Coordinates of C-alpha atoms in Angstrom, one line a residue:
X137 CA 0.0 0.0 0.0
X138 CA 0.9 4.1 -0.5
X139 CA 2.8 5.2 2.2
X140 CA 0.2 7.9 2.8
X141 CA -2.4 5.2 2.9
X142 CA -0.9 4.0 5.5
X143 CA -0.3 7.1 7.3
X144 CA -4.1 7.7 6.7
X145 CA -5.4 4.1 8.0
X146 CA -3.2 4.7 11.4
X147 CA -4.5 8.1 11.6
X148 CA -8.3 7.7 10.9
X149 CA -8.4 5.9 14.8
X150 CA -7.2 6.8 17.9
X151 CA -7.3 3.6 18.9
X152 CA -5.0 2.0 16.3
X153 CA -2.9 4.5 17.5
X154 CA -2.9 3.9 20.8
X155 CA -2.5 0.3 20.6
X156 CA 0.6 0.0 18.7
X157 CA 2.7 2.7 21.0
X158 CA 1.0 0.7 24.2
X159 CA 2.8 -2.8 22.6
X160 CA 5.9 -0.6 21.0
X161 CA 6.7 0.3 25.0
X162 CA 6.3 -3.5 26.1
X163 CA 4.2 -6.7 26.1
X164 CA 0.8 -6.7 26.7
X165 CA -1.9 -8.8 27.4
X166 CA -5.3 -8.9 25.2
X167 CA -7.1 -8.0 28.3
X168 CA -4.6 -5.5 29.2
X169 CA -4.5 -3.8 25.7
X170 CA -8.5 -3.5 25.8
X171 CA -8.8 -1.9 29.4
X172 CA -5.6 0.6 28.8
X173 CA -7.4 1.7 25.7
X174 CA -10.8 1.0 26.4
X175 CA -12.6 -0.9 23.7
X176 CA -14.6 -3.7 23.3
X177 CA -13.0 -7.1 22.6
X178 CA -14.2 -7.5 18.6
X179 CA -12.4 -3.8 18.2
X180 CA -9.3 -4.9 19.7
X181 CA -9.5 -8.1 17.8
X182 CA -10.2 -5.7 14.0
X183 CA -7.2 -3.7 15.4
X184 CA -4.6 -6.9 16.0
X185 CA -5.7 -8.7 13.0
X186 CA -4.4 -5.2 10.9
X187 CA -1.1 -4.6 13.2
X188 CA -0.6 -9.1 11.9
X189 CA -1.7 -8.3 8.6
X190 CA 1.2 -5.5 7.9
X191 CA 3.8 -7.7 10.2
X192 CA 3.7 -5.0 12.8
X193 CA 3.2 -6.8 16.2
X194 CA 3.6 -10.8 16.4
X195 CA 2.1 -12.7 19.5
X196 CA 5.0 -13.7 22.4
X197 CA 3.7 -15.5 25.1
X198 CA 0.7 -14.6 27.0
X199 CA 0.4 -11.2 24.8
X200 CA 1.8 -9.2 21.9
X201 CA 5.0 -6.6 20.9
X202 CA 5.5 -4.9 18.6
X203 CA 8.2 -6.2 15.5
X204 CA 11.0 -3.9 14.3
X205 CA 9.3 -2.4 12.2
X206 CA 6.4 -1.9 14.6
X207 CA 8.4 0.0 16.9
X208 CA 9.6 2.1 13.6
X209 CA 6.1 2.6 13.2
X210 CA 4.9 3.9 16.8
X211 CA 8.3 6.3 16.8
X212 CA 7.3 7.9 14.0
X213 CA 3.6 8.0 15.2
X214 CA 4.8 9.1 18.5
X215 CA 7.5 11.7 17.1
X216 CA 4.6 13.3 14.5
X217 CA 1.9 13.1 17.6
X218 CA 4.2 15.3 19.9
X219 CA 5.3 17.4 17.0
X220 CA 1.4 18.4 16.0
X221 CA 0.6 18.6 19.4
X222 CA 3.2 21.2 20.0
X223 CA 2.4 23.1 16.5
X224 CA -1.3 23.5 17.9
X225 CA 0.3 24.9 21.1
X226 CA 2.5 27.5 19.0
X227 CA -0.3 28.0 16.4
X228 CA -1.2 31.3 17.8
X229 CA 2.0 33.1 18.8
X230 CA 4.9 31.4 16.5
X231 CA 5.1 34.4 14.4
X232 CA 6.1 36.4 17.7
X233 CA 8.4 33.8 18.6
X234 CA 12.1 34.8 18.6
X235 CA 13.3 31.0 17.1
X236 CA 16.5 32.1 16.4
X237 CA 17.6 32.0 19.9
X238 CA 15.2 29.1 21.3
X239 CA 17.9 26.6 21.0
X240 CA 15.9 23.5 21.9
X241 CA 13.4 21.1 19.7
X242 CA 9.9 23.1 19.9
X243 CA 8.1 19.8 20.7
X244 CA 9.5 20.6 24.3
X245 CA 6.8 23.1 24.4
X246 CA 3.7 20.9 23.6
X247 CA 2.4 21.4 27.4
X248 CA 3.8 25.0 27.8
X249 CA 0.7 27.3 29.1
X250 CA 0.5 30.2 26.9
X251 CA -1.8 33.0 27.9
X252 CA -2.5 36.1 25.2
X253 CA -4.0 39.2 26.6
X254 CA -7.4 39.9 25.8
X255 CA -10.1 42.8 26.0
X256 CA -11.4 41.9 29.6
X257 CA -8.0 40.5 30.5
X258 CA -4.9 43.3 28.8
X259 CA -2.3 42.6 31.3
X260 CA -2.9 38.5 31.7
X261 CA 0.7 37.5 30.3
X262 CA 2.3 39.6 32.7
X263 CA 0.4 38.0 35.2
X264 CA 1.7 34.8 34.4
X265 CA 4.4 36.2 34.9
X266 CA 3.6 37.5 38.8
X267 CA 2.7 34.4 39.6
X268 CA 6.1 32.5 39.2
X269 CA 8.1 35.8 41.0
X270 CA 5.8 35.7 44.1
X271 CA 5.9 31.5 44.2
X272 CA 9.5 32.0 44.0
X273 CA 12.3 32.2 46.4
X274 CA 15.3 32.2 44.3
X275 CA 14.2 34.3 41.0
X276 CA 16.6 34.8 37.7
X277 CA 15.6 36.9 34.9
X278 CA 17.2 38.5 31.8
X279 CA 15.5 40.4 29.5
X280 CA 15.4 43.9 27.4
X281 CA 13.2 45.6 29.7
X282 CA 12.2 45.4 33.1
X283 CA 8.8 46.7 33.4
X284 CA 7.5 48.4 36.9
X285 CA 5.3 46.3 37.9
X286 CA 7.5 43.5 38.0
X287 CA 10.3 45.6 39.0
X288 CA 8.3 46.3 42.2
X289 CA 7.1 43.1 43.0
X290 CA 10.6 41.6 43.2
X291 CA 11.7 44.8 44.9
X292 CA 9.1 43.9 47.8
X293 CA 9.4 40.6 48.0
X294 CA 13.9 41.0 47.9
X295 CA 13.2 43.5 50.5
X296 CA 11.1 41.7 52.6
X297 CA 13.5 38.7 52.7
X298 CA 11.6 36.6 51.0
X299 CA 13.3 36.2 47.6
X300 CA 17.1 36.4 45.9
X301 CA 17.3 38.2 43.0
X302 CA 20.1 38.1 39.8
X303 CA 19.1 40.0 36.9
X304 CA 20.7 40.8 33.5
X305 CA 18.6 43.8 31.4
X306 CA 19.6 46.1 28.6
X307 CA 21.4 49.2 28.8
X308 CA 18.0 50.4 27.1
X309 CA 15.7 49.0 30.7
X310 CA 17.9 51.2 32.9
X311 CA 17.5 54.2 30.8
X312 CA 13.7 53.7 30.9
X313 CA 13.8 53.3 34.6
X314 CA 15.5 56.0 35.2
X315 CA 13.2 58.4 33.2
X316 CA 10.3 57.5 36.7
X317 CA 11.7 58.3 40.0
X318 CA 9.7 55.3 41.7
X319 CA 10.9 52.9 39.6
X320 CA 14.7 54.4 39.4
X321 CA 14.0 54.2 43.6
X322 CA 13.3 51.1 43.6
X323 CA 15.9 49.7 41.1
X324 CA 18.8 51.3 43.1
X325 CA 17.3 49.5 46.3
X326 CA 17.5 46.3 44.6
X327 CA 21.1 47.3 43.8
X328 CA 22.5 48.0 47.0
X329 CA 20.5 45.2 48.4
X330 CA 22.7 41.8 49.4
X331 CA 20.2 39.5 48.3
X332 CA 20.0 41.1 44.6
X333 CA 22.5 41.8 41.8
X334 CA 21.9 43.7 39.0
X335 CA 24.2 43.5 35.8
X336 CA 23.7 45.3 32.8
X337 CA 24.4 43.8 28.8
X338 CA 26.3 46.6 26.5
X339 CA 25.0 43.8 23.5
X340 CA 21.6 43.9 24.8
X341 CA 19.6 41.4 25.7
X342 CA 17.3 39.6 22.3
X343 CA 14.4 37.9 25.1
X344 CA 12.6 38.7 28.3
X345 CA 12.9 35.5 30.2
X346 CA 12.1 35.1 34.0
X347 CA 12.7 31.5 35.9
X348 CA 13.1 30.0 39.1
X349 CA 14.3 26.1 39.9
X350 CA 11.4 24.2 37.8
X351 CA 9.6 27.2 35.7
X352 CA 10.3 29.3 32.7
X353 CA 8.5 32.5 31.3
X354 CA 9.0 34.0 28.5
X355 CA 7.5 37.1 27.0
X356 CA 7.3 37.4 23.3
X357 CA 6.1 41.0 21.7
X358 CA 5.2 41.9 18.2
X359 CA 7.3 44.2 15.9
X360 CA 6.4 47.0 17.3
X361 CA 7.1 46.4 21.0
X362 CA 3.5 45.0 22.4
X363 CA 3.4 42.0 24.4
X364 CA 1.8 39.3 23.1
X365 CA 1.7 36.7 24.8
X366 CA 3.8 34.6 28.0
X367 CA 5.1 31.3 27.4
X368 CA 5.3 29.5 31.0
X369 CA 7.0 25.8 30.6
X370 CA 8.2 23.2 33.4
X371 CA 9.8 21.3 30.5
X372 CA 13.8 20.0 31.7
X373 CA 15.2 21.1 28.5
X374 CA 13.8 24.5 28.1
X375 CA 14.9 24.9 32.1
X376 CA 18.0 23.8 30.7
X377 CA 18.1 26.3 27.6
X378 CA 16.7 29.2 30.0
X379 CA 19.7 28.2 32.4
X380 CA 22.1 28.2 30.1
X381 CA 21.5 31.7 28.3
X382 CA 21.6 33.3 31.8
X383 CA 24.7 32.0 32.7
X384 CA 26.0 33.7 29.3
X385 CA 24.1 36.7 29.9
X386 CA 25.7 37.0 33.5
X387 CA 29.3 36.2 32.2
X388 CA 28.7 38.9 29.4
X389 CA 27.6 41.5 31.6
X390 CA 29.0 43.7 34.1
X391 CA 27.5 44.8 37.4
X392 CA 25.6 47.6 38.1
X393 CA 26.6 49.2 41.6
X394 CA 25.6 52.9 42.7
X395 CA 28.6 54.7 39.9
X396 CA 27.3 53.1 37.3
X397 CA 23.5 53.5 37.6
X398 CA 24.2 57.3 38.0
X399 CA 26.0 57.1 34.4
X400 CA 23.4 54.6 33.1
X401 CA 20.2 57.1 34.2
X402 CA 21.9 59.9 31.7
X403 CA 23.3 57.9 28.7
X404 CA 20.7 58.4 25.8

């Protein structure tokens, strides 16, 4: 049969589907294979009699596994599974998305939680955002901007002894604070505070990210500078990624103490 054919006749049922990654993993029963995937005995038996047919599971004992080519078969199925489950994910925001630097396979971010902003709801990815600073107690950020709300929220939690700080921002986001005296207040408490460092990036800094021990935000804006949306993930390899690109943001940069803010607030 067509190679598309095939692809079709696996992925007109979920079931089929199912099936062959249950006995790709490891043996299973009959009984088993019905009860993990929930269908009746004559649907299983339609379902086995296929898998036979195209020499893609063979019986082995007390149940069936999957042939060589089975298992070829379920990693593919699995691979383009998590691949269009991440796509749907990203559907919405990819062309905000700054790829070039996401060094890590985009199928890590199947089960990120994106949140957009909407009329009844403008701020909601900075929220998001809110959320993982006040749950955590050792915060790391580096980004282009560092926005006053979430400049005072780490400020009062820092202050309050409830949170270490390390951030890495853009010449640009100390200008900007600067321009408001609360926020240029706040900022220089943070800097001579012992639980916070500040550094800044002559290169600049191409992403906003935000992460503690297990979570990752990441704010992505349009072309013109609006936010549109927060990308929050608990995936180990975009921990990893988000790790690693602060560590060579803080190596890059240099830190900010009280001399250099004051030359920082009036540089253009």
């Amino acid at each position: 049969m067509d190679a598309i054919e095939e692809a079709e006749f696996l992925a007109r049922s979920e079931n089929r589907v199912a099936v062959l990654r249950l006995v790709a993993d490891e043996r299973h029963s009959r009984a088993a294979l019905a009860d993990a995937v929930d269908v009746s005995q004559a649907t299983l038996g339609r379902i086995l009699d296929d898998f036979d047919e195209r020499s893609w599971i063979r019986h082995e004992g007390t149940g069936y596994v999957a042939t060589a080519t089975g298992e070829l078969v379920a990693t593919a199925v699995t691979d383009l599974v998590e691949t269009l489950q991440a796509e749907q994910t990203l559907r919405d925001v990819v062309r905000y998305l700054p790829t070039h630097a996401m060094e890590f396979d985009l199928r890590r971010l199947a089960d990120a939680e994106i949140t957009t902003p909407s009329r009844t709801r403008p701020s909601a990815p900075l929220q998001t955002t809110a959320a993982l600073i006040d749950d955590a107690t050792d915060l790391r950020a580096f980004s282009h901007t560092f926005n006053e709300r979430t400049l005072t929220q780490v400020h009062d939690r820092v202050t309050d002894g409830d949170q270490t700080f390390a951030g890495v921002f853009s010449r640009r986001a100390y200008t900007a604070l600067a321009a408001e005296p609360a926020a240029w207040e706040r900022t220089l408490a943070l800097i001579d505070h012992p639980d916070a460092e500040l550094r800044v990036r002559e290169e600049g800094v191409p992403l906003a990210v935000t992460l503690s021990d297990d979570r990752v935000n990441l704010l992505v804006r349009d072309e013109e500078g609006l936010l549109q949306a927060a990308l929050e993930s608990t995936d180990e390899a975009v921990s990893e990624w988000a790790g690693e690109n602060f560590e060579h943001y803080w190596r890059t940069a240099t830190t900010v103490n009280r001399d250099r803010a004051e030359r920082l607030a009036h540089e253009e």
